[in-house]
Amino acid sequence: MEVTFGGFQIAVLAAFLFVALSLVAIFAVVARQARRNVEFAEVTDTGYRLRRYWFAFLCVLLGSGVVLSLFFLPYPDNAKSGATVNVSGGLFYWSMSPDTFKAGSDVTFDVTSSDVNHGLGVYDPDGVLVGSVQAMPGYQNQLDLTLDEPGTYMLACLEYCGYKHHEMMREFEVTP
Ligand SMILES: [Cu+2]
């Protein structure tokens, strides 16, 4: 069997020599340093200075992160003026006024119940649940929604309230 000594073996040898010689150099430097008598303050001054720079860097980094993320808070803008819709649940219907909106409207659903607890669910024209809030007798609960997509929306009851709970659905329109 013929043994060949190709480019790959040379590369491995070179890498090995590089790592080995680097380790020897590092050990030599550490050994030299260890023989010198280093003052405690000399080490701590450098360390503390680096730590101060690191601290300042982190303050700037995290501070700007906080400031920038303020623009992306997922809370509704209360300064927006939107329509208020009065919604009331009852056995077994939803009453709602008004029930037609322009697409893009910011709407506050002001929700209550005339009898027992109901769960208001708002479904967009694709049948996706876009908001939900409890409808409770004696309470006004608010739900803020932006109705972007034109089409027929649906209110449905999400809290079992009686034998015709499943019929408790009502449509409303969002016009383009
Ligand atoms: Cu119900």
Coordinates of N, CA and C and ligand atoms in Angstrom, one line a residue:
M1 N 0.8 -1.2 0.0 CA 0.0 0.0 0.0 C 0.9 1.2 0.0
E2 N 0.5 2.1 -0.9 CA 1.3 3.3 -1.0 C 0.7 4.5 -0.1
V3 N 1.5 5.1 0.7 CA 1.1 6.2 1.5 C 1.4 7.5 0.8
T4 N 0.3 8.3 0.6 CA 0.5 9.6 -0.1 C 0.4 10.7 1.0
F5 N 1.1 11.7 0.7 CA 1.2 12.9 1.6 C 0.6 14.1 0.9
G6 N -0.7 14.2 0.9 CA -1.3 15.2 0.0 C -1.6 16.6 0.7
G7 N -2.3 17.4 0.0 CA -2.5 18.8 0.5 C -3.3 18.8 1.8
F8 N -4.2 17.9 1.9 CA -5.1 17.9 3.1 C -4.2 17.6 4.4
Q9 N -3.3 16.6 4.2 CA -2.5 16.3 5.4 C -1.6 17.5 5.8
I10 N -1.1 18.2 4.7 CA -0.2 19.4 5.0 C -1.1 20.5 5.7
A11 N -2.3 20.7 5.3 CA -3.2 21.7 5.9 C -3.4 21.3 7.4
V12 N -3.6 20.0 7.7 CA -3.9 19.6 9.0 C -2.6 19.8 9.9
L13 N -1.4 19.5 9.3 CA -0.2 19.7 10.0 C 0.0 21.2 10.3
A14 N -0.2 22.0 9.3 CA -0.1 23.4 9.5 C -1.0 24.0 10.6
A15 N -2.2 23.5 10.6 CA -3.2 23.9 11.6 C -2.7 23.5 13.0
F16 N -2.2 22.2 13.1 CA -1.8 21.7 14.3 C -0.6 22.5 14.9
L17 N 0.4 22.8 14.0 CA 1.6 23.5 14.4 C 1.2 24.9 14.8
F18 N 0.2 25.5 14.1 CA -0.2 26.9 14.5 C -0.8 26.9 15.9
V19 N -1.7 25.9 16.2 CA -2.4 25.9 17.5 C -1.3 25.6 18.6
A20 N -0.4 24.6 18.3 CA 0.5 24.2 19.3 C 1.5 25.3 19.6
L21 N 2.0 26.0 18.6 CA 2.9 27.1 18.8 C 2.3 28.3 19.5
S22 N 1.0 28.5 19.2 CA 0.2 29.6 19.9 C 0.1 29.3 21.4
L23 N -0.2 28.0 21.7 CA -0.2 27.6 23.1 C 1.1 27.8 23.8
V24 N 2.2 27.4 23.1 CA 3.5 27.6 23.7 C 3.8 29.0 24.0
A25 N 3.4 29.9 23.0 CA 3.7 31.3 23.1 C 2.9 31.9 24.3
I26 N 1.6 31.4 24.4 CA 0.7 31.9 25.5 C 1.3 31.5 26.9
F27 N 1.8 30.2 26.9 CA 2.4 29.8 28.2 C 3.6 30.6 28.5
A28 N 4.4 30.9 27.5 CA 5.7 31.6 27.7 C 5.4 33.0 28.3
V29 N 4.4 33.7 27.7 CA 4.0 35.0 28.1 C 3.5 35.0 29.5
V30 N 2.6 34.0 29.8 CA 2.1 33.9 31.2 C 3.2 33.7 32.2
A31 N 4.1 32.8 31.8 CA 5.2 32.4 32.8 C 6.1 33.7 33.0
R32 N 6.3 34.5 32.0 CA 7.1 35.7 32.2 C 6.4 36.7 33.1
Q33 N 5.1 36.9 32.8 CA 4.3 37.8 33.6 C 4.2 37.4 35.1
A34 N 4.1 36.1 35.3 CA 4.0 35.6 36.6 C 5.2 35.9 37.5
R35 N 6.4 35.9 36.8 CA 7.6 36.2 37.5 C 7.7 37.6 38.0
R36 N 7.0 38.5 37.2 CA 7.0 39.9 37.6 C 6.1 40.1 38.8
N37 N 6.5 41.0 39.7 CA 5.6 41.3 40.8 C 4.6 42.4 40.4
V38 N 3.3 42.0 40.3 CA 2.3 43.0 39.8 C 1.6 43.6 41.0
E39 N 1.5 44.9 41.0 CA 0.7 45.5 42.1 C -0.8 45.2 41.9
F40 N -1.5 45.1 43.0 CA -2.9 44.8 43.0 C -3.6 45.9 42.3
A41 N -3.2 47.2 42.6 CA -3.9 48.3 42.0 C -3.8 48.4 40.5
E42 N -2.7 47.9 40.0 CA -2.4 48.0 38.6 C -3.5 47.1 37.9
V43 N -3.8 46.0 38.4 CA -4.8 45.1 37.8 C -6.2 45.7 38.0
T44 N -6.5 46.1 39.3 CA -7.9 46.5 39.5 C -8.2 47.8 38.8
D45 N -7.2 48.7 38.6 CA -7.5 50.0 37.9 C -8.0 49.7 36.5
T46 N -7.2 48.8 35.8 CA -7.6 48.4 34.5 C -9.0 47.8 34.4
G47 N -9.2 46.9 35.4 CA -10.5 46.2 35.4 C -11.6 47.1 35.6
Y48 N -11.4 48.0 36.6 CA -12.5 48.9 36.9 C -12.8 49.9 35.8
R49 N -11.7 50.3 35.1 CA -11.9 51.2 33.9 C -12.7 50.5 32.8
L50 N -12.3 49.2 32.5 CA -13.0 48.5 31.5 C -14.5 48.3 31.9
R51 N -14.7 48.1 33.2 CA -16.1 47.8 33.7 C -16.9 49.1 33.6
R52 N -16.3 50.3 33.8 CA -17.0 51.5 33.6 C -17.4 51.7 32.2
Y53 N -16.5 51.4 31.3 CA -16.8 51.6 29.8 C -18.0 50.6 29.5
W54 N -17.9 49.4 30.0 CA -18.9 48.4 29.7 C -20.2 48.8 30.2
F55 N -20.2 49.4 31.4 CA -21.5 49.8 32.0 C -22.1 50.9 31.2
A56 N -21.2 51.9 30.8 CA -21.8 53.0 30.0 C -22.3 52.5 28.7
F57 N -21.6 51.5 28.1 CA -22.1 51.0 26.8 C -23.4 50.3 27.0
L58 N -23.6 49.5 28.1 CA -24.9 48.8 28.3 C -26.0 49.8 28.6
C59 N -25.7 50.9 29.3 CA -26.7 51.9 29.6 C -27.2 52.5 28.3
V60 N -26.3 52.9 27.4 CA -26.7 53.4 26.1 C -27.5 52.4 25.3
L61 N -27.0 51.2 25.2 CA -27.6 50.2 24.4 C -29.0 49.9 24.9
L62 N -29.2 49.6 26.2 CA -30.5 49.2 26.8 C -31.4 50.4 26.8
G63 N -30.8 51.6 27.2 CA -31.6 52.9 27.2 C -32.2 53.1 25.8
S64 N -31.4 53.0 24.8 CA -32.0 53.3 23.5 C -33.0 52.2 23.1
G65 N -32.7 51.0 23.5 CA -33.7 49.9 23.3 C -35.1 50.2 23.9
V66 N -35.0 50.7 25.1 CA -36.3 51.1 25.8 C -37.0 52.2 25.0
V67 N -36.2 53.2 24.7 CA -36.9 54.4 24.0 C -37.4 54.0 22.7
L68 N -36.7 53.2 21.9 CA -37.2 52.8 20.6 C -38.4 51.9 20.7
S69 N -38.4 51.0 21.7 CA -39.5 50.1 21.7 C -40.8 50.7 22.2
L70 N -40.7 52.0 22.7 CA -41.9 52.7 23.1 C -42.8 53.0 21.9
F71 N -42.2 53.1 20.7 CA -43.0 53.3 19.5 C -43.8 52.1 19.1
F72 N -43.5 51.0 19.7 CA -44.2 49.7 19.2 C -45.1 49.1 20.3
L73 N -45.5 49.9 21.3 CA -46.3 49.4 22.3 C -47.7 49.0 21.7
P74 N -48.1 47.8 22.1 CA -49.3 47.2 21.5 C -50.6 47.7 22.2
Y75 N -50.6 48.9 22.7 CA -51.8 49.4 23.4 C -52.5 50.4 22.5
P76 N -53.9 50.5 22.5 CA -54.6 51.4 21.7 C -54.3 52.8 22.0
D77 N -54.3 53.7 21.0 CA -54.1 55.1 21.2 C -55.4 55.8 21.7
N78 N -55.4 56.1 23.0 CA -56.7 56.7 23.5 C -57.0 58.1 23.0
A79 N -56.0 58.7 22.4 CA -56.2 60.0 21.8 C -57.0 59.9 20.5
K80 N -57.0 58.8 19.9 CA -57.8 58.6 18.6 C -59.3 58.8 19.0
S81 N -59.9 59.6 18.1 CA -61.4 59.7 18.4 C -62.1 58.7 17.5
G82 N -62.8 57.8 18.1 CA -63.6 56.8 17.4 C -65.0 56.8 17.8
A83 N -65.8 56.1 17.0 CA -67.2 55.9 17.4 C -67.4 55.0 18.5
T84 N -68.4 55.3 19.3 CA -68.8 54.4 20.4 C -70.0 53.6 20.0
V85 N -70.0 52.3 20.1 CA -71.1 51.5 19.8 C -71.7 50.9 21.1
N86 N -73.0 51.0 21.2 CA -73.6 50.4 22.4 C -74.1 49.0 22.0
V87 N -73.5 48.1 22.8 CA -73.9 46.7 22.5 C -74.5 46.1 23.8
S88 N -75.6 45.4 23.7 CA -76.2 44.8 24.8 C -76.6 43.4 24.5
G89 N -76.2 42.4 25.3 CA -76.6 41.0 25.2 C -77.8 40.7 26.0
G90 N -78.6 39.8 25.4 CA -79.8 39.3 26.1 C -80.1 37.9 25.7
L91 N -81.0 37.3 26.4 CA -81.4 35.9 26.0 C -82.4 36.0 24.9
F92 N -82.2 35.7 23.6 CA -81.0 35.3 23.0 C -80.7 36.2 21.8
Y93 N -80.2 37.3 22.0 CA -80.0 38.3 20.9 C -78.9 39.3 21.3
W94 N -78.4 40.0 20.3 CA -77.5 41.1 20.6 C -78.2 42.4 20.0
S95 N -78.2 43.4 20.8 CA -78.7 44.7 20.2 C -77.4 45.6 20.1
M96 N -77.4 46.4 19.0 CA -76.2 47.1 18.7 C -76.6 48.3 18.0
S97 N -76.1 49.5 18.4 CA -76.3 50.7 17.6 C -75.1 51.7 17.8
P98 N -74.6 52.2 16.7 CA -75.0 51.9 15.3 C -74.5 50.6 14.8
D99 N -74.9 50.1 13.6 CA -74.4 48.9 13.2 C -73.8 48.9 11.7
T100 N -73.4 50.1 11.3 CA -72.7 50.3 10.0 C -71.6 51.2 10.2
F101 N -70.4 50.8 9.7 CA -69.2 51.6 9.9 C -68.4 51.7 8.6
K102 N -67.6 52.8 8.6 CA -66.7 52.9 7.4 C -65.4 52.1 7.7
A103 N -64.8 51.4 6.7 CA -63.6 50.7 6.9 C -62.5 51.6 7.4
G104 N -61.7 51.1 8.4 CA -60.7 51.9 9.0 C -61.1 52.7 10.2
S105 N -62.4 52.5 10.6 CA -62.9 53.2 11.8 C -62.3 52.6 13.1
D106 N -62.0 53.5 14.0 CA -61.7 53.1 15.4 C -63.0 53.1 16.2
V107 N -63.3 51.9 16.6 CA -64.6 51.8 17.3 C -64.4 51.3 18.7
T108 N -65.2 51.9 19.6 CA -65.2 51.4 21.0 C -66.5 50.7 21.2
F109 N -66.5 49.4 21.5 CA -67.7 48.7 21.8 C -67.9 48.9 23.3
D110 N -69.1 49.5 23.7 CA -69.5 49.7 25.0 C -70.5 48.6 25.4
V111 N -70.1 47.6 26.1 CA -70.8 46.3 26.2 C -71.4 46.0 27.5
T112 N -72.7 45.7 27.5 CA -73.3 45.3 28.8 C -74.3 44.1 28.5
S113 N -75.1 43.7 29.5 CA -76.1 42.6 29.3 C -77.3 43.0 30.0
S114 N -78.5 42.6 29.5 CA -79.8 43.0 30.1 C -80.2 41.8 31.0
D115 N -79.5 40.7 31.0 CA -80.0 39.6 32.0 C -78.8 38.9 32.6
V116 N -78.3 37.9 31.9 CA -77.2 37.1 32.5 C -75.9 37.4 31.8
N117 N -74.8 36.8 32.3 CA -73.5 37.0 31.6 C -73.5 36.4 30.2
H118 N -73.0 37.2 29.3 CA -72.7 36.7 27.9 C -71.3 37.0 27.6
G119 N -70.8 36.3 26.6 CA -69.4 36.6 26.1 C -69.5 37.2 24.7
L120 N -69.1 38.5 24.5 CA -69.2 39.0 23.2 C -67.9 38.6 22.4
G121 N -68.1 38.0 21.2 CA -67.0 37.8 20.3 C -67.3 38.5 19.0
V122 N -66.2 39.2 18.5 CA -66.4 39.9 17.2 C -65.6 39.2 16.2
Y123 N -66.2 38.8 15.1 CA -65.6 38.0 14.0 C -65.5 38.9 12.8
D124 N -64.4 38.9 12.1 CA -64.2 39.7 10.9 C -64.8 38.9 9.7
P125 N -64.9 39.6 8.5 CA -65.5 38.9 7.3 C -64.9 37.5 7.0
D126 N -63.6 37.3 7.4 CA -63.0 36.0 7.2 C -63.3 35.0 8.3
G127 N -64.2 35.4 9.2 CA -64.5 34.4 10.3 C -63.4 34.4 11.4
V128 N -62.5 35.4 11.4 CA -61.5 35.4 12.4 C -61.9 36.2 13.6
L129 N -61.7 35.6 14.8 CA -62.1 36.3 16.0 C -61.1 37.5 16.2
V130 N -61.6 38.8 16.2 CA -60.8 39.9 16.3 C -60.9 40.6 17.6
G131 N -61.8 40.2 18.5 CA -61.9 40.8 19.8 C -63.0 40.1 20.6
S132 N -62.8 40.2 21.9 CA -63.8 39.5 22.8 C -63.8 40.2 24.2
V133 N -65.0 40.3 24.7 CA -65.1 41.0 26.1 C -66.4 40.4 26.7
Q134 N -66.4 40.4 28.0 CA -67.6 39.9 28.7 C -68.7 40.9 28.7
A135 N -69.9 40.4 28.5 CA -71.1 41.3 28.6 C -71.8 40.9 29.9
M136 N -71.8 41.8 30.9 CA -72.2 41.5 32.2 C -73.3 42.5 32.7
P137 N -74.4 42.0 33.3 CA -75.4 42.9 33.8 C -74.9 43.9 34.8
G138 N -75.2 45.2 34.6 CA -74.8 46.1 35.6 C -73.4 46.7 35.4
Y139 N -72.7 46.2 34.3 CA -71.3 46.7 34.0 C -71.2 47.1 32.6
Q140 N -70.4 48.1 32.4 CA -70.1 48.6 31.0 C -68.6 48.2 30.7
N141 N -68.4 47.2 29.8 CA -67.0 46.8 29.5 C -66.7 47.4 28.1
Q142 N -65.5 47.9 27.9 CA -65.1 48.5 26.7 C -64.1 47.6 25.9
L143 N -64.3 47.6 24.6 CA -63.5 46.8 23.7 C -63.1 47.8 22.5
D144 N -61.8 48.1 22.3 CA -61.4 49.0 21.2 C -61.0 48.1 20.1
L145 N -61.6 48.4 18.9 CA -61.2 47.7 17.7 C -61.0 48.7 16.5
T146 N -60.1 48.4 15.6 CA -60.1 49.1 14.4 C -60.6 48.2 13.3
L147 N -61.7 48.6 12.7 CA -62.4 47.8 11.7 C -61.8 48.1 10.3
D148 N -60.7 47.4 9.9 CA -60.0 47.7 8.7 C -60.6 47.1 7.5
E149 N -61.1 45.9 7.6 CA -61.5 45.1 6.4 C -63.0 45.4 6.2
P150 N -63.4 45.8 5.0 CA -64.8 46.0 4.7 C -65.5 44.6 4.5
G151 N -66.8 44.5 4.8 CA -67.5 43.3 4.7 C -68.5 43.1 5.8
T152 N -69.0 41.8 5.9 CA -70.0 41.5 7.0 C -69.3 40.9 8.2
Y153 N -69.4 41.6 9.3 CA -68.8 41.1 10.5 C -69.9 40.4 11.3
M154 N -69.5 39.7 12.4 CA -70.5 38.9 13.1 C -70.2 39.0 14.6
L155 N -71.2 39.2 15.4 CA -71.1 39.1 16.9 C -71.7 37.8 17.2
A156 N -71.0 37.1 18.1 CA -71.5 35.8 18.6 C -71.2 35.7 20.1
C157 N -72.0 34.9 20.8 CA -71.9 34.7 22.2 C -70.9 33.6 22.5
L158 N -69.9 33.9 23.3 CA -68.8 33.0 23.6 C -69.0 32.4 25.0
E159 N -70.1 32.7 25.7 CA -70.3 32.2 27.1 C -71.6 31.5 27.1
Y160 N -71.6 30.2 27.5 CA -72.9 29.5 27.4 C -73.9 30.1 28.4
C161 N -75.1 30.5 27.8 CA -76.0 31.3 28.6 C -77.4 30.7 28.6
G162 N -77.7 29.6 27.9 CA -79.0 29.1 27.9 C -79.2 28.2 26.7
Y163 N -80.5 27.7 26.5 CA -80.7 26.7 25.5 C -80.6 27.1 24.1
K164 N -80.7 28.5 23.8 CA -80.5 29.0 22.5 C -79.3 29.8 22.3
H165 N -78.3 29.5 23.2 CA -77.0 30.2 23.2 C -76.4 30.3 21.8
H166 N -76.5 29.1 21.1 CA -75.9 29.0 19.7 C -76.5 29.9 18.7
E167 N -77.8 30.4 19.0 CA -78.4 31.3 18.0 C -78.1 32.7 18.3
M168 N -77.3 33.0 19.3 CA -77.0 34.4 19.7 C -75.9 35.0 18.8
M169 N -76.4 35.3 17.5 CA -75.4 35.8 16.6 C -76.1 37.0 15.9
R170 N -75.2 38.0 15.5 CA -75.8 39.1 14.8 C -74.7 39.7 13.9
E171 N -75.2 40.1 12.7 CA -74.2 40.6 11.7 C -74.2 42.1 11.8
F172 N -73.1 42.7 11.4 CA -73.0 44.2 11.1 C -72.1 44.4 9.9
E173 N -72.3 45.6 9.3 CA -71.6 45.9 8.1 C -70.4 46.9 8.3
V174 N -69.3 46.7 7.5 CA -68.3 47.7 7.4 C -68.2 48.0 5.9
T175 N -68.4 49.2 5.6 CA -68.4 49.6 4.1 C -67.1 50.1 3.7
P176 N -66.7 49.9 2.5 CA -65.4 50.4 2.0 C -65.2 51.9 2.0
Ligands
CU1 CU -74.4 32.6 25.2

